[in-house]
Coordinates of C-alpha atoms in Angstrom, one line a residue:
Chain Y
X770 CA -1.8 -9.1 -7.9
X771 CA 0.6 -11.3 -6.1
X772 CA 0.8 -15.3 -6.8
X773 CA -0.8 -16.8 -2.8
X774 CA -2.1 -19.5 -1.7
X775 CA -6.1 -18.7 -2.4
X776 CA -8.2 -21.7 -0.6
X777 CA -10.7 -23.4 -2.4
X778 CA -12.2 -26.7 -2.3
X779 CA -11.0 -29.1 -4.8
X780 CA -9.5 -32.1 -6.0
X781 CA -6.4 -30.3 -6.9
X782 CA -6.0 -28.5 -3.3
X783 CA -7.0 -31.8 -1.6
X784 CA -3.8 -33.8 -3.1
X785 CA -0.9 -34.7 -1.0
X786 CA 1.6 -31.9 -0.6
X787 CA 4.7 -34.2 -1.4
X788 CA 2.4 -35.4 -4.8
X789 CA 1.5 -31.7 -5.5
X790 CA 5.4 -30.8 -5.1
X791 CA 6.4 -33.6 -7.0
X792 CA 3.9 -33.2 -10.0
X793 CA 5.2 -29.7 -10.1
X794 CA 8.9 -30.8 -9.8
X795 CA 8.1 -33.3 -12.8
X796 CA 6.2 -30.6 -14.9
X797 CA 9.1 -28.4 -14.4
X798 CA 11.8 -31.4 -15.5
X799 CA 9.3 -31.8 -18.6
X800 CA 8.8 -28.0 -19.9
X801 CA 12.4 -27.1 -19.2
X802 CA 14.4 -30.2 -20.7
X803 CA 12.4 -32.6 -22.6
X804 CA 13.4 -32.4 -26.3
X805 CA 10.1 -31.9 -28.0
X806 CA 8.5 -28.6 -30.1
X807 CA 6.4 -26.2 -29.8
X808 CA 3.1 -28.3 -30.0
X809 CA 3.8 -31.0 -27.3
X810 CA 4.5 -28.2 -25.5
X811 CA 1.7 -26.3 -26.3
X812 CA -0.4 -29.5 -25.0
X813 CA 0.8 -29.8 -22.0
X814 CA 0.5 -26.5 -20.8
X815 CA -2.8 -26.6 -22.4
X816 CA -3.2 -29.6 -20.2
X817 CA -1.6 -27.9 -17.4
X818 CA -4.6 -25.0 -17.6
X819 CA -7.4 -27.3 -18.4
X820 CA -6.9 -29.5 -15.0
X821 CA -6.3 -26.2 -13.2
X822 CA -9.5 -24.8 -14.3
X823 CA -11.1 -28.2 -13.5
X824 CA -9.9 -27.9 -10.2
X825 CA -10.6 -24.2 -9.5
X826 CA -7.4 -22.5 -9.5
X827 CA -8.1 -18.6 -9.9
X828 CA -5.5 -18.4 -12.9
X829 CA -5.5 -14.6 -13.2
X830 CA -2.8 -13.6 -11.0
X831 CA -0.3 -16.3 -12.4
X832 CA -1.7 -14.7 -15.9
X833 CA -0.6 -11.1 -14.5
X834 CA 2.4 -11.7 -13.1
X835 CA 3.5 -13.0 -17.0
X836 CA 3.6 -9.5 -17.4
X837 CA 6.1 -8.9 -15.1
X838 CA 8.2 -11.0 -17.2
X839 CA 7.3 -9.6 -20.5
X840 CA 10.5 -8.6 -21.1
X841 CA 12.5 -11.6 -20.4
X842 CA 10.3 -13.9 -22.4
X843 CA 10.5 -11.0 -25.5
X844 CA 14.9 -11.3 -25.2
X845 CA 14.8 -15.3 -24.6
X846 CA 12.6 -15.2 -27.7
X847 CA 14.2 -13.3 -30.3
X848 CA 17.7 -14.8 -28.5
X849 CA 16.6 -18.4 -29.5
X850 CA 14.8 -17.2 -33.0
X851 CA 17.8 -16.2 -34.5
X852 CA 20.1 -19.3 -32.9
X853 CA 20.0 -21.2 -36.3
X854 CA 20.7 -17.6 -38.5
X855 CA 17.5 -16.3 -39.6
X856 CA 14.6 -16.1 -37.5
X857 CA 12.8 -19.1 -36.9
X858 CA 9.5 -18.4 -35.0
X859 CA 8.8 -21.9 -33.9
X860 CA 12.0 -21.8 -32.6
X861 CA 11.2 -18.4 -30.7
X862 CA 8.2 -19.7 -29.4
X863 CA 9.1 -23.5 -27.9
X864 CA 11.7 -21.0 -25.6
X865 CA 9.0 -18.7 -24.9
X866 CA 6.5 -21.4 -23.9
X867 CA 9.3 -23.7 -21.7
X868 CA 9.1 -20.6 -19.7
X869 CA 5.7 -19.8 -19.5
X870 CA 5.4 -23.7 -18.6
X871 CA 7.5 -23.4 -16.0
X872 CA 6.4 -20.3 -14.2
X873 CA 2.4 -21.8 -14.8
X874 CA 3.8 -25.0 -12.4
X875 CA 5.2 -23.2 -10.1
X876 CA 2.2 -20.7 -9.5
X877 CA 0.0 -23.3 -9.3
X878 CA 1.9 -24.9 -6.3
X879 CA 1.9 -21.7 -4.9
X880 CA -2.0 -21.0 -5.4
X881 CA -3.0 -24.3 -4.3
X882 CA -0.7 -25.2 -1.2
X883 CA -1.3 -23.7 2.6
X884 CA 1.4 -22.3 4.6
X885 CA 1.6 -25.8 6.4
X886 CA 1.3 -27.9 3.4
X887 CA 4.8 -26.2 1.8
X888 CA 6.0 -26.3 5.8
X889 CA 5.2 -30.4 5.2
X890 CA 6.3 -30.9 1.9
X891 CA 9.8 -28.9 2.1
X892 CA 10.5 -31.0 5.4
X893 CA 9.6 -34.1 3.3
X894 CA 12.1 -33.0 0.7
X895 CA 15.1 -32.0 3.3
X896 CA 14.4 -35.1 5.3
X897 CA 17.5 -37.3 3.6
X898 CA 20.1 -34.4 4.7
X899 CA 19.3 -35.2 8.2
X900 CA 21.3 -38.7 7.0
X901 CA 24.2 -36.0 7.3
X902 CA 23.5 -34.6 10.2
X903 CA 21.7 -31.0 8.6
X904 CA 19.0 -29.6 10.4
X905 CA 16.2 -30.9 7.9
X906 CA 13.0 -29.2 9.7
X907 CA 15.0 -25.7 10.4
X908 CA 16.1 -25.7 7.0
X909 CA 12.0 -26.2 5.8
X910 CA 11.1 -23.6 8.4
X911 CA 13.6 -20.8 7.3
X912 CA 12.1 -21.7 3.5
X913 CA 8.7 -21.3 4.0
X914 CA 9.8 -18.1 6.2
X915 CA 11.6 -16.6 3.4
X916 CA 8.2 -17.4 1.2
X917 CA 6.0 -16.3 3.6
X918 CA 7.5 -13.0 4.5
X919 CA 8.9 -12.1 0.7
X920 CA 5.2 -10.6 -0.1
X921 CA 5.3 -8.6 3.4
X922 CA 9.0 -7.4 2.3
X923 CA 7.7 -6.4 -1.0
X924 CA 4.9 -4.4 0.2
X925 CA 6.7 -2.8 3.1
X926 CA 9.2 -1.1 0.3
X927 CA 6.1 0.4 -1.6
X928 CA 5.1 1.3 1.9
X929 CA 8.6 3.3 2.8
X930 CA 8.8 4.7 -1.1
X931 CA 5.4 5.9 -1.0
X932 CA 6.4 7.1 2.7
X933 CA 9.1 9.0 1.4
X934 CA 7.6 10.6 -2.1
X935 CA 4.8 12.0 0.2
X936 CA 7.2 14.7 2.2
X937 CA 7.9 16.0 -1.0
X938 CA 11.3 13.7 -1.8
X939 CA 12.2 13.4 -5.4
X940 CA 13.2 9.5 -6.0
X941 CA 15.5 10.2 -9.0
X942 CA 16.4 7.3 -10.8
X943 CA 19.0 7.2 -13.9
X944 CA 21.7 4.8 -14.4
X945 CA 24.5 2.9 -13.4
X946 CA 25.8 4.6 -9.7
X947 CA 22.9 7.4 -9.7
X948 CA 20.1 4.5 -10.1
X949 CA 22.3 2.5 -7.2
X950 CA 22.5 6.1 -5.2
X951 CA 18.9 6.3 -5.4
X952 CA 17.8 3.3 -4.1
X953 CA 20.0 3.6 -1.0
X954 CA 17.7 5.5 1.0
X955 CA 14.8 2.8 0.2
X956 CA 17.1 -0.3 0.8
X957 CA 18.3 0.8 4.6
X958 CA 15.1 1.1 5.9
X959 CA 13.6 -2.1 4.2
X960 CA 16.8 -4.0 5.6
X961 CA 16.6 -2.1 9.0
X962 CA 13.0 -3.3 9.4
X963 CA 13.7 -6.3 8.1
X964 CA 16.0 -7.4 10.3
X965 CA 13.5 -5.7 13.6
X966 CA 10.6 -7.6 12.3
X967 CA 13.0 -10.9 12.4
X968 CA 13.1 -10.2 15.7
X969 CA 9.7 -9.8 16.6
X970 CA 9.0 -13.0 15.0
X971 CA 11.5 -15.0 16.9
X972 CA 10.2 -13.7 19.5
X973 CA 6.6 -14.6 19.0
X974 CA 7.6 -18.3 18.1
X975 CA 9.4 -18.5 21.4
X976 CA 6.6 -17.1 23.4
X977 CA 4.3 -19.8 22.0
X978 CA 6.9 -22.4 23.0
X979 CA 9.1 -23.2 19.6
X980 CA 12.4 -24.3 20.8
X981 CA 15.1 -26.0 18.1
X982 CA 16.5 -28.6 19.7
X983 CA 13.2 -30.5 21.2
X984 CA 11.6 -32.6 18.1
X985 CA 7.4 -31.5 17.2
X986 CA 4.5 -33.5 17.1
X987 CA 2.5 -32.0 14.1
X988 CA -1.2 -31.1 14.4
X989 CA -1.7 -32.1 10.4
X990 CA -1.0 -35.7 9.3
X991 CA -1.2 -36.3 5.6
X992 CA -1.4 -39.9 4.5
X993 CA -0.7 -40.7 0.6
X994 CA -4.4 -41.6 -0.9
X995 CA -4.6 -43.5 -3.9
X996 CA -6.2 -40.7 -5.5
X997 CA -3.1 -39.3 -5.1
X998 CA -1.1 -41.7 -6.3
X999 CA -3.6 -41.9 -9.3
X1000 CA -2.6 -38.3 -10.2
X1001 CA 1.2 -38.5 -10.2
X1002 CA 0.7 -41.2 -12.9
X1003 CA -1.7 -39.4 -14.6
X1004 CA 0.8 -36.3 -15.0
X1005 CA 3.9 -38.7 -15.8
X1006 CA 1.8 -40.5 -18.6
X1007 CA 0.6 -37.4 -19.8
X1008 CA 4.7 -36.2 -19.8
X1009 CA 5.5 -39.8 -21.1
X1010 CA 3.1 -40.1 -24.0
X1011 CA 4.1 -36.4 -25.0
X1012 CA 7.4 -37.9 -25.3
X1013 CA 6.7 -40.1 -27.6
X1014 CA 4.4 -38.6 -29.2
Chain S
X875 CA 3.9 29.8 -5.7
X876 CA 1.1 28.3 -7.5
X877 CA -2.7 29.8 -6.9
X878 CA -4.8 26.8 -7.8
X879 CA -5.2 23.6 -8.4
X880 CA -7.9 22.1 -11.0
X881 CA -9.7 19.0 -10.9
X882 CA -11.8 18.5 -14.2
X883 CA -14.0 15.5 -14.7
X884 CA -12.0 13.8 -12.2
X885 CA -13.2 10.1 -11.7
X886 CA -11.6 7.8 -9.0
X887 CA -12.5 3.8 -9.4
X888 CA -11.3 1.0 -6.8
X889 CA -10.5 -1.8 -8.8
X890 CA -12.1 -0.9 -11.4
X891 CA -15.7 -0.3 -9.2
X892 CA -16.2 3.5 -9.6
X893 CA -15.8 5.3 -6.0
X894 CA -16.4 8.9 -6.8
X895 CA -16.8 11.5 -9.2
X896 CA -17.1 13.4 -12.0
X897 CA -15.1 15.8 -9.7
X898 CA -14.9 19.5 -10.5
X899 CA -13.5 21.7 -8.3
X900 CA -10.4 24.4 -7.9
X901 CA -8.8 24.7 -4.8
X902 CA -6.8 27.8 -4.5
X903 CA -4.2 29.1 -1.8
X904 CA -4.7 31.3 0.6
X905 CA -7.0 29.6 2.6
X906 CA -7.5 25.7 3.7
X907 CA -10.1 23.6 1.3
X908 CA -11.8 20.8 3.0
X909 CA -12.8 17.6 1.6
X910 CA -15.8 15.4 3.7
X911 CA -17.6 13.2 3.2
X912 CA -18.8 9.5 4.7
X913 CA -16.0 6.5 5.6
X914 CA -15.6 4.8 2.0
X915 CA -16.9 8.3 -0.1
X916 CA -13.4 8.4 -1.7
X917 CA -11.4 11.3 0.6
X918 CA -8.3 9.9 1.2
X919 CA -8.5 7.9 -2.8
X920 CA -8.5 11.5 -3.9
X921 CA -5.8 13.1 -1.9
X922 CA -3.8 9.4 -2.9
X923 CA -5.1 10.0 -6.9
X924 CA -3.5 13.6 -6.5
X925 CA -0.1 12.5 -5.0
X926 CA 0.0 10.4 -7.8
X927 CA -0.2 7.1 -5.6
X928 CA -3.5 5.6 -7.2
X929 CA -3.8 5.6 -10.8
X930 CA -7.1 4.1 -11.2
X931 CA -8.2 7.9 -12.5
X932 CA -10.1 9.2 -15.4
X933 CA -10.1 12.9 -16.1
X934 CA -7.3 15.8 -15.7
X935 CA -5.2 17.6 -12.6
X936 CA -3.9 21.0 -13.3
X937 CA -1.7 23.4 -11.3
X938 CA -1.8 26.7 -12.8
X939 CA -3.3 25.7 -16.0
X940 CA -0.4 23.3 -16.6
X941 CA -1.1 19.3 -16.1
X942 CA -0.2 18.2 -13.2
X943 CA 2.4 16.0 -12.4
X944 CA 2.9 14.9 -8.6
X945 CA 7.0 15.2 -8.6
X946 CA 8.8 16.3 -5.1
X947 CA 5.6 19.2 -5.3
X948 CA 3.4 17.4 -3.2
X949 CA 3.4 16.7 0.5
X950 CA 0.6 13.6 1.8
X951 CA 0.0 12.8 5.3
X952 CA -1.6 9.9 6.0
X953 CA -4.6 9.4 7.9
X954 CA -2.1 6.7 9.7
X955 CA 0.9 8.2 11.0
X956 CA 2.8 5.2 11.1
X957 CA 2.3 4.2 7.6
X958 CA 4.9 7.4 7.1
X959 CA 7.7 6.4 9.4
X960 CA 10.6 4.1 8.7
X961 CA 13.5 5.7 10.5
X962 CA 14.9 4.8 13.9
X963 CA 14.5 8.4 15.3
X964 CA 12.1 11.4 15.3
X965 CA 15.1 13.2 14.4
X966 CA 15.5 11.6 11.3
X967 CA 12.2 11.2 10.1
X968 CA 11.7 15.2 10.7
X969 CA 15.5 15.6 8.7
X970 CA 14.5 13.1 5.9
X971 CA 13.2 15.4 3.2
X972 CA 15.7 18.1 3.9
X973 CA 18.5 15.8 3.9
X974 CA 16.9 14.0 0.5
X975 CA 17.5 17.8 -1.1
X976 CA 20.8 17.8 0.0
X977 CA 22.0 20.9 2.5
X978 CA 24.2 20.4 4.8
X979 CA 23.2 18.3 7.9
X980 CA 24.0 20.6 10.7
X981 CA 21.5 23.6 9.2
X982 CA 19.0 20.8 8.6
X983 CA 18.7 19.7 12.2
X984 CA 18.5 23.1 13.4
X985 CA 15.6 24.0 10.4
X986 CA 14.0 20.2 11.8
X987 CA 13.8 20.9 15.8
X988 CA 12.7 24.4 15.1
X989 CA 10.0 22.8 12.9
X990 CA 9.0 20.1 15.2
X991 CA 8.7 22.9 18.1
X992 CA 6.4 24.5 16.0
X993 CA 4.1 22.0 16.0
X994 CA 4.4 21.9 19.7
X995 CA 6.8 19.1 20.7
X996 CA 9.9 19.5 22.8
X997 CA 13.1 18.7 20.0
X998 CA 15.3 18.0 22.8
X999 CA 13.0 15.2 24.4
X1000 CA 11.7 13.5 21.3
X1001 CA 14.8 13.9 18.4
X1002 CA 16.5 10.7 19.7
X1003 CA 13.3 8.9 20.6
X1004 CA 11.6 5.8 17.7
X1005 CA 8.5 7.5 16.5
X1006 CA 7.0 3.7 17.0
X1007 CA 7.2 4.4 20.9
X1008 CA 5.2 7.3 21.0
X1009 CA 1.9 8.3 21.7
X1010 CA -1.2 8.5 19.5
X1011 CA -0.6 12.2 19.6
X1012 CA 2.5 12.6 19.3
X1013 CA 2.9 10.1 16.2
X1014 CA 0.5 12.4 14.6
X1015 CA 2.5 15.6 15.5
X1016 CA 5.9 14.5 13.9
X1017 CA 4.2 12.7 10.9
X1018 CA 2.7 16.5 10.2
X1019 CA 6.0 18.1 11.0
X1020 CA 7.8 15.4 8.8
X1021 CA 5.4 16.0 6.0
X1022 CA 5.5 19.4 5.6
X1023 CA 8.9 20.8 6.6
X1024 CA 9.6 21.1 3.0
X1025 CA 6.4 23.1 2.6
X1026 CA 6.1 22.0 -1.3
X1027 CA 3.5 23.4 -3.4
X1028 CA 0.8 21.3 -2.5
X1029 CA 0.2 20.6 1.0
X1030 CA -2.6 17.4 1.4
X1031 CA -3.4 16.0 5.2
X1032 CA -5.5 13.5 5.4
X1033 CA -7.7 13.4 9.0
X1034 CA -4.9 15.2 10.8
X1035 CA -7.0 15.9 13.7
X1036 CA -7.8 12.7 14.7
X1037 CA -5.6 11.8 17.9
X1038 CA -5.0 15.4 18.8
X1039 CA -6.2 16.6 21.9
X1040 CA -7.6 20.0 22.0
X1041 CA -5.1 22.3 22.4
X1042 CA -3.1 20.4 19.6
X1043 CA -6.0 20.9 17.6
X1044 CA -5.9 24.6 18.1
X1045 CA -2.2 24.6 17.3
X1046 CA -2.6 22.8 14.1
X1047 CA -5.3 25.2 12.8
X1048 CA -3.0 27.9 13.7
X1049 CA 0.2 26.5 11.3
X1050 CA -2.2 26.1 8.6
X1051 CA -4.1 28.8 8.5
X1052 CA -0.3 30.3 8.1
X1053 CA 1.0 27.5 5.5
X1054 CA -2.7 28.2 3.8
X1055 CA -1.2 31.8 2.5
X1056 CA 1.5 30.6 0.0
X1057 CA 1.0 27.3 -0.3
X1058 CA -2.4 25.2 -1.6
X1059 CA -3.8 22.9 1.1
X1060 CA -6.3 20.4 1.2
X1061 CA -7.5 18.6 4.3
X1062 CA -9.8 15.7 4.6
X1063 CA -11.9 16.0 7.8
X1064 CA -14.9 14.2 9.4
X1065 CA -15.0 17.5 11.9
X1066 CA -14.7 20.2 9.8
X1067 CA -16.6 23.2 12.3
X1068 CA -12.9 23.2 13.7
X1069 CA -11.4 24.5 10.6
X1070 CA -14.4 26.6 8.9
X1071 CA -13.8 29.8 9.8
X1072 CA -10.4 29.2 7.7
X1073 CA -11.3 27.6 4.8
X1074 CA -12.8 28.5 1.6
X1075 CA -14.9 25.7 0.9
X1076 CA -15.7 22.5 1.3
X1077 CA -15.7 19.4 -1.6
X1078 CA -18.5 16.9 -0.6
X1079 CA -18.1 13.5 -1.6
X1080 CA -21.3 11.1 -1.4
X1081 CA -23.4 8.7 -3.3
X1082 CA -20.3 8.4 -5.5
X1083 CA -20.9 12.2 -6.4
X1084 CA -18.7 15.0 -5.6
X1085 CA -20.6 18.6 -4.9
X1086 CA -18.2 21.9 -4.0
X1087 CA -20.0 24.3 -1.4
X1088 CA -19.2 27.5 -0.4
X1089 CA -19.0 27.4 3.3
X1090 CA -21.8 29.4 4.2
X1091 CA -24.0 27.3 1.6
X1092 CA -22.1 24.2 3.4
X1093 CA -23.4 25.4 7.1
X1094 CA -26.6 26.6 5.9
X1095 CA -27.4 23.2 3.9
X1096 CA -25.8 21.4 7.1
X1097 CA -27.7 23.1 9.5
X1098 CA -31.4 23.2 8.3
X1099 CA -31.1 19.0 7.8
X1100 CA -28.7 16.8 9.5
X1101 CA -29.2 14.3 7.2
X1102 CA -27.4 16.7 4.6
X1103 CA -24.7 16.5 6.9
X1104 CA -23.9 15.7 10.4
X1105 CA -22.4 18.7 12.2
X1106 CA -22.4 18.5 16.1
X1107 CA -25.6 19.0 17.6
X1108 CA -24.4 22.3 19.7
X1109 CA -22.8 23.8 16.8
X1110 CA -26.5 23.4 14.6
X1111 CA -28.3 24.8 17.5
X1112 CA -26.4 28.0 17.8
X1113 CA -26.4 29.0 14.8
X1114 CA -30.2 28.4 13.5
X1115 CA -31.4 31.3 14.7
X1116 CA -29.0 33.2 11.8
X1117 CA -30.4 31.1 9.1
X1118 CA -31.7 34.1 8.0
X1119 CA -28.9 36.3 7.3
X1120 CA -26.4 36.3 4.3
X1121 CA -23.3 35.0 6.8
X1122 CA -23.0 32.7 9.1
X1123 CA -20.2 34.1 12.4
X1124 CA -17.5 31.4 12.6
X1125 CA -17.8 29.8 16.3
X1126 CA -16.2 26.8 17.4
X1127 CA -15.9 25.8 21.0
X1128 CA -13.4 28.5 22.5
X1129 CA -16.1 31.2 21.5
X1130 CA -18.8 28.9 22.7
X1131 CA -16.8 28.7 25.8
X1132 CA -16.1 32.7 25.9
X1133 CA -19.5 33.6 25.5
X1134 CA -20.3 31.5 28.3
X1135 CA -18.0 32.7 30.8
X1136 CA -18.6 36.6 30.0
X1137 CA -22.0 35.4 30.6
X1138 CA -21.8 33.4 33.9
X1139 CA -19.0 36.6 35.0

């Protein structure tokens, strides 16, 4: 179960793109650095799920994924639990929920923005380097590129590993140069492909007339709402009053 | 080499719906075993649960009494061909699984071309070529030449005859009824009167059930109803009138077609 954007009709999806990406930017800033324990944390990813539930969100692939991270979270506990000497599990579990926190946030932005919105909202977010002169729009394109094809990428290295176990080809893994050894034969195809199916995507984007130097019109306008507006504050009180509380 | 290959209780689920089964069937070498059945009955989810590339799966796989493990044993062509390419040449797709096991290069190429001109395409027009640039046909031809040139224990095709023109057809049943002596081979099929005559029997998947016929049970069943199971119309029609004895004769269309021309001669 990958973490996609799954449409749904909502108040959540129907938010800004540049408020979504900023509420998640500011729930990120608030589970990773905000000095607070283990239950204002607790809140506000509790929070965090309750308004996603409100507003639809299928939750269960960001909940799968976790498990993909199982690992990490276990180390970063038990790392963090015994920072002070003996283990202290409140200790453990703040760390383990920063990170759960964070990883919640950012699924959510994934699950509930389209492939135009994160188009709009990382041009939004580059726009000030064109002040210096940086190609603000290419720079959003080749990110929502990267996010768009890292799924396809993913898939097509099952595809060449499956490929190759069904002539009969034993995959050994082990350690250390033998684990790198074995994966060679999987990575210079992916890459290989890669790189051809780069191709065939510049190619398609010229035949239906993208050029780089000529500037867009877009065919989406999103205008700021107060309802918008109304949820960014509602997230940084939230933040705020956990804060202090 | 191994004689046979056990499926007991063998259930296959599709996110976590139920698609087929309790299986229970052997399938042992020496001839082909076919597996039908209707599009979505579970064929290729089977041949995919074997090769150990779906693990939604209740129940056991043996080889020989021993549980089996799919490990460099199995070989699984797809009922796409291109799913099973990723190399730049025909060459090197054919090469891949010998090169994987490590002889030298030079005796590999000469064990691939001879393999790839077995299944009937010309090595010196096709080694360099991208398998994406072929035909229909020919894709199919070196995905089945690139699958089994190892010839591991268990050989599984899925559909091979689909994009194969006649003679190719021919050819194929020809290499396998060959492969079928040492090694175990199952074939998933939606026209299996092509390959009766060489197999042993026939595992029927429908209605989420899975029932093993011996092929004269198979023809007889298929024959008396089509809605048991649909074999060509021609192929029902000439052989009705043996309903009554114990064996069916094997025809397909060459001795369809040889009977006809002794009789217009």
């Amino acid at each position: 179960m990958l973490i996609t954007f799954s449409p749904k009709e909502s108040f959540l999806y129907s938010i800004n793109p540049v408020i979504k990406g900023l509420i998640t930017l500011f729930l990120i800033i608030a589970f990773s650095v905000i000095a607070s324990g283990p239950v204002e944390l607790g809140i506000l990813l509790a929070t965090v799920v309750i308004f996603s539930l409100l507003g639809r969100v299928d939750l269960l692939p960001i909940i799968f994924s976790l498990r993909k991270i199982f690992f990490l979270l276990f180390i970063v506990g038990l790392i963090q639990g015994f920072s002070q000497g003996e283990f202290d599990f409140l200790l453990a579990l703040e760390a383990i929920l920063r990170i759960v926190g964070v990883f919640f946030s950012a699924g959510i932005f994934v699950t509930i923005s389209s492939q135009t919105e994160l188009m709009y909202f990382w041009e939004q977010t580059f726009r000030p380097l064109a002040l210096f002169g940086l190609p603000a729009r290419e720079l959003a394109l080749v990110m929502v590129i990267a996010v768009r094809f890292l799924p396809v990428i993913l898939s097509e290295i099952d595809r060449i590993r499956i490929a190759q176990m069904a002539r009969g080809a034993k995959l050994s893994g082990g350690f250390g140069l033998s684990a790198v050894k074995s994966l060679l034969p999987l990575m210079i195809p992916t890459l290989s492909l890669a790189i051809v199916r780069a191709g065939d995507l510049a190619l398609a984007m010229e035949a239906r007339g993208y050029c780089v130097s000529r500037s867009r019109t877009r065919f989406r306008h999103y205008r700021v709402e107060f309802i918008d507006l109304l949820g960014l504050l509602l997230c940084l009180g939230i933040i705020f009053a956990l804060m202090k509380f | 080499m191994p004689e046979d290959l056990h499926l007991e209780k063998l259930e296959l689920f599709y996110q976590r719906q139920k698609v087929c089964g309790p299986i229970n069937c052997r399938f042992s070498r020496g001839k082909i075993n076919l597996v039908v059945g209707r599009a979505g009955s579970g064929k290729s989810t089977l041949l995919k649960a074997i090769a150990g590339f779906h693990n939604e799966v209740k129940g056991s796989i043996s080889l020989d009494s021993q549980v089996f493990q799919a490990d460099g044993n199995i070989a699984l062509a797809f009922q796409n061909p291109e799913n099973l390419f990723f190399n730049p040449t025909v060459g090197e797709e054919v090469c891949f699984a010998l090169n994987q096991k490590g002889q030298s290069r030079d005796s590999n190429e000469e064990i691939g071309k001879k393999w790839l001109e077995r299944w009937g395409l010309d090595a010196q027009k096709y080694w360099h070529k991208h398998p994406l640039e072929l035909s229909g046909g020919e894709k199919r031809k070196v995905a089945l030449s690139a699958c089994t040139v190892l010839l591991p224990p268990v050989i599984m095709l899925d559909e091979p005859l689909a994009g194969l023109d006649y003679a190719g057809q021919l050819k194929l049943v020809e290499i396998l009824e060959e492969i079928a002596c040492d090694h175990i081979v199952l074939l998933v099929t939606h026209d299996p009167e092509l390959l009766l005559p060489i197999s042993s029997g026939i595992l029927f998947l429908q209605n989420e059930e899975a029932d093993y016929y011996e092929i004269n049970q198979f023809i007889r069943n298929a024959v008396s109803s089509s809605d048991f199971y649909p074999l060509p119309k021609w192929y029902c029609q000439a052989l009705r009138p043996f309903d009554g004895i114990r064996e069916f004769p094997m025809i397909n269309a060459a001795s369809v077609h040889e009977f006809l021309q002794k009789k217009v001669e």
